[in-house]
Amino acid sequence: MKTNPVSAQLAHSGGRHSHWLLLAAALAAKLLQRRPSAPQWLFIIALLYAVGLVSGMLLFTARVEQAIYRENAALLAADLRVESSRPIEAASLVNWRALASDYGLAQLH
C-alpha cells in the first residue's frame, strides 16, 4: 500500500493549523501537474487566498486571546489566596501579615 506524502506530513505535524495549508498546496500541485485552464487557476488562487486568510485570522485571534489573558492576570493578581492541607503556624501567619502590610496589601479576614 502506497502512503500519501501529504497524509504522512499531516500525521507528523500533530494536527496543527498548518495542515490546511499543506492540503491546499497539495491540491494546487496536483492541479498544476495537468494543463491548468483559466478556471483552475482562479480556483487555485482563491483556495490559497482563503486558506491564507483563515490562517491569518487564527493567528490574530490567538494573539488577542493571549493579550486578554495577560491583562486579566495582571488585573486579578491581587486576588491571591493561600491554602494548605496542614494548619498554618501562627508565627508564619504573623510574618505574612507583616509583609502584606509592608507592601500595602489589604486582607479580607
XYZ file of N, CA and C in Angstrom:
327
model
N 0.843 -1.188 0.000
C 0.000 0.000 0.000
C 0.884 1.246 0.000
N 0.641 2.120 -0.933
C 1.435 3.335 -1.079
C 0.898 4.417 -0.139
N 1.799 5.063 0.603
C 1.372 6.119 1.519
C 1.416 7.463 0.813
N 0.476 8.282 1.171
C 0.386 9.626 0.619
C 1.355 10.522 1.383
N 2.267 11.239 0.717
C 3.220 12.088 1.451
C 2.537 13.213 2.211
N 1.398 13.667 1.712
C 0.690 14.743 2.418
C 0.106 14.223 3.716
N -0.508 13.026 3.689
C -1.068 12.479 4.924
C 0.035 12.128 5.915
N 1.199 11.686 5.413
C 2.323 11.426 6.313
C 2.799 12.720 6.959
N 2.838 13.786 6.191
C 3.237 15.088 6.731
C 2.215 15.570 7.754
N 0.923 15.336 7.487
C -0.122 15.743 8.429
C -0.009 14.972 9.732
N 0.252 13.671 9.644
C 0.398 12.872 10.857
C 1.596 13.347 11.665
N 2.658 13.763 10.986
C 3.856 14.247 11.669
C 3.625 15.612 12.316
N 2.759 16.438 11.732
C 2.569 17.797 12.244
C 1.753 17.837 13.521
N 1.078 16.745 13.870
C 0.313 16.735 15.107
C -1.004 17.468 14.997
N -1.507 17.726 13.801
C -2.816 18.337 13.629
C -2.844 19.831 13.863
N -1.751 20.502 13.668
C -1.741 21.948 13.843
C -2.487 22.620 12.703
N -2.668 23.911 12.817
C -3.430 24.659 11.813
C -2.758 24.656 10.449
N -1.486 24.398 10.400
C -0.772 24.454 9.129
C -1.143 23.309 8.200
N -1.856 22.307 8.705
C -2.189 21.183 7.833
C -3.148 21.598 6.722
N -3.962 22.604 6.954
C -4.860 23.068 5.887
C -4.065 23.699 4.752
N -3.015 24.393 5.097
C -2.168 24.984 4.065
C -1.455 23.898 3.263
N -1.046 22.829 3.933
C -0.420 21.712 3.227
C -1.404 21.037 2.279
N -2.645 20.857 2.736
C -3.655 20.253 1.867
C -3.934 21.124 0.653
N -4.019 22.416 0.870
C -4.265 23.332 -0.248
C -3.095 23.315 -1.223
N -1.880 23.271 -0.701
C -0.706 23.227 -1.574
C -0.648 21.914 -2.351
N -1.035 20.812 -1.702
C -1.040 19.519 -2.397
C -2.074 19.509 -3.512
N -3.250 20.066 -3.246
C -4.281 20.143 -4.284
C -3.830 21.043 -5.424
N -3.206 22.153 -5.087
C -2.710 23.058 -6.125
C -1.635 22.376 -6.967
N -0.763 21.602 -6.332
C 0.286 20.899 -7.077
C -0.306 19.853 -8.010
N -1.338 19.133 -7.534
C -1.997 18.143 -8.395
C -2.638 18.807 -9.602
N -3.306 19.927 -9.355
C -3.967 20.616 -10.462
C -2.956 21.204 -11.438
N -1.808 21.623 -10.948
C -0.801 22.220 -11.820
C -0.035 21.180 -12.631
N -0.078 19.897 -12.202
C 0.600 18.861 -12.962
C -0.070 18.667 -14.323
N -1.363 18.867 -14.354
C -2.072 18.832 -15.634
C -1.917 20.196 -16.284
N -2.508 20.357 -17.434
C -2.508 21.675 -18.073
C -3.663 22.477 -17.467
N -3.343 23.426 -16.613
C -4.424 24.166 -15.950
C -5.101 25.152 -16.901
N -6.402 25.222 -16.768
C -7.162 26.199 -17.545
C -7.380 27.432 -16.675
N -7.988 28.447 -17.250
C -8.229 29.697 -16.507
C -9.098 29.471 -15.273
N -10.201 28.688 -15.356
C -10.982 28.458 -14.129
C -10.199 27.709 -13.055
N -9.299 26.811 -13.476
C -8.496 26.109 -12.475
C -7.520 27.063 -11.787
N -6.922 27.954 -12.556
C -6.037 28.955 -11.957
C -6.810 29.822 -10.966
N -8.007 30.214 -11.350
C -8.833 31.033 -10.462
C -9.162 30.270 -9.186
N -9.485 28.983 -9.333
C -9.788 28.160 -8.165
C -8.564 28.026 -7.259
N -7.397 27.800 -7.846
C -6.168 27.649 -7.058
C -5.853 28.937 -6.306
N -5.961 30.050 -6.994
C -5.677 31.337 -6.351
C -6.684 31.617 -5.237
N -7.966 31.347 -5.499
C -8.996 31.574 -4.477
C -8.789 30.654 -3.281
N -8.410 29.408 -3.544
C -8.182 28.455 -2.466
C -7.007 28.881 -1.590
N -5.912 29.244 -2.210
C -4.747 29.687 -1.435
C -5.028 30.987 -0.681
N -5.785 31.882 -1.290
C -6.156 33.129 -0.620
C -7.029 32.838 0.601
N -8.004 31.947 0.444
C -8.904 31.625 1.557
C -8.148 30.963 2.700
N -7.269 30.032 2.377
C -6.502 29.359 3.425
C -5.578 30.353 4.127
N -4.950 31.227 3.373
C -4.095 32.244 3.982
C -4.873 33.197 4.867
N -6.065 33.562 4.424
C -6.906 34.465 5.208
C -7.341 33.818 6.517
N -7.769 32.571 6.453
C -8.196 31.874 7.668
C -7.012 31.677 8.615
N -5.851 31.325 8.072
C -4.664 31.164 8.921
C -4.288 32.480 9.589
N -4.368 33.563 8.856
C -4.080 34.874 9.432
C -5.054 35.247 10.530
N -6.335 34.941 10.316
C -7.329 35.241 11.352
C -7.090 34.400 12.593
N -6.709 33.130 12.413
C -6.421 32.286 13.569
C -5.227 32.817 14.356
N -4.201 33.252 13.659
C -3.040 33.823 14.350
C -3.411 35.108 15.081
N -4.212 35.944 14.433
C -4.625 37.206 15.050
C -5.460 36.951 16.298
N -6.439 36.044 16.211
C -7.283 35.780 17.376
C -6.487 35.135 18.505
N -5.489 34.321 18.164
C -4.648 33.728 19.209
C -3.850 34.809 19.929
N -3.346 35.773 19.180
C -2.594 36.875 19.809
C -3.505 37.726 20.689
N -4.711 37.999 20.219
C -5.658 38.791 21.017
C -6.022 38.032 22.285
N -6.236 36.727 22.165
C -6.574 35.918 23.330
C -5.442 35.938 24.355
N -4.201 35.812 23.892
C -3.058 35.872 24.805
C -2.971 37.229 25.492
N -3.234 38.295 24.758
C -3.187 39.635 25.352
C -4.276 39.797 26.405
N -5.455 39.268 26.134
C -6.552 39.355 27.109
C -6.195 38.582 28.368
N -5.658 37.373 28.211
C -5.271 36.593 29.383
C -4.169 37.287 30.177
N -3.232 37.908 29.476
C -2.151 38.626 30.165
C -2.709 39.798 30.966
N -3.634 40.552 30.375
C -4.237 41.686 31.083
C -5.072 41.209 32.266
N -5.820 40.119 32.078
C -6.619 39.587 33.182
C -5.732 39.104 34.318
N -4.609 38.493 33.987
C -3.694 38.027 35.026
C -3.133 39.205 35.814
N -2.829 40.292 35.121
C -2.316 41.475 35.816
C -3.400 42.108 36.678
N -4.624 42.087 36.188
C -5.727 42.691 36.930
C -6.103 41.860 38.154
N -6.086 40.549 38.017
C -6.541 39.672 39.093
C -5.409 39.169 39.985
N -4.225 39.676 39.814
C -3.087 39.198 40.602
C -3.273 39.464 42.089
N -4.059 40.455 42.445
C -4.270 40.775 43.857
C -5.219 39.794 44.526
N -5.885 38.967 43.768
C -6.855 38.031 44.328
C -6.210 36.688 44.658
N -5.061 36.724 45.274
C -4.340 35.507 45.617
C -4.797 35.016 46.980
N -5.021 33.713 47.074
C -5.461 33.120 48.324
C -4.520 31.968 48.656
N -4.060 31.934 49.888
C -3.142 30.890 50.325
C -3.944 29.826 51.055
N -3.805 28.568 50.585
C -4.474 27.444 51.233
C -3.464 26.333 51.449
N -3.708 25.533 52.474
C -2.822 24.418 52.759
C -3.619 23.301 53.405
N -3.161 22.067 53.210
C -3.818 20.931 53.862
C -3.393 20.825 55.328
N -2.284 21.468 55.668
C -1.811 21.490 57.049
C -2.157 22.841 57.666
N -2.348 22.898 58.965
C -2.624 24.181 59.604
C -1.434 25.132 59.460
N -1.728 26.402 59.264
C -0.682 27.412 59.128
C -0.242 27.835 60.528
N 1.060 27.838 60.735
C 1.591 28.205 62.048
C 1.338 29.686 62.309
N 1.106 30.006 63.564
C 0.790 31.382 63.943
C 1.953 32.325 63.641
N 3.187 31.855 63.840
C 4.354 32.709 63.580
C 4.454 33.041 62.096
N 4.207 32.055 61.251
C 4.242 32.298 59.806
C 3.143 33.259 59.399
N 1.972 33.098 60.006
C 0.849 33.970 59.681
C 1.150 35.411 60.068
N 1.782 35.611 61.211
C 2.144 36.965 61.644
C 3.157 37.565 60.673
N 4.147 36.762 60.253
C 5.147 37.256 59.298
C 4.500 37.621 57.960
N 3.588 36.775 57.485
C 2.918 37.052 56.205
C 2.080 38.319 56.280
N 1.383 38.483 57.405
C 0.555 39.690 57.547
C 1.427 40.942 57.616
N 2.582 40.843 58.272
C 3.500 41.987 58.343
C 4.045 42.317 56.958
N 4.413 41.298 56.198
C 4.887 41.527 54.829
C 3.794 42.150 53.969
N 2.571 41.653 54.124
C 1.458 42.194 53.337
C 1.216 43.653 53.673
N 1.280 44.002 54.948
C 1.061 45.405 55.313
C 2.222 46.281 54.847
N 3.452 45.730 54.814
C 4.596 46.484 54.287
C 4.403 46.829 52.814
N 3.807 45.906 52.072
C 3.553 46.137 50.645
C 2.251 46.892 50.389
N 1.515 47.192 51.445
C 0.266 47.935 51.290
C -0.889 47.082 50.803
N -0.852 45.786 51.099
C -1.916 44.877 50.669
C -2.981 44.777 51.744
N -4.217 44.657 51.328
C -5.332 44.556 52.266
C -5.703 43.088 52.469
N -6.361 42.820 53.601
C -6.803 41.467 53.920
C -8.312 41.453 54.024
N -8.898 40.338 53.587
C -10.347 40.221 53.700
C -10.759 39.851 55.111
N -10.047 38.918 55.712
C -10.353 38.497 57.082
C -9.167 37.861 57.735
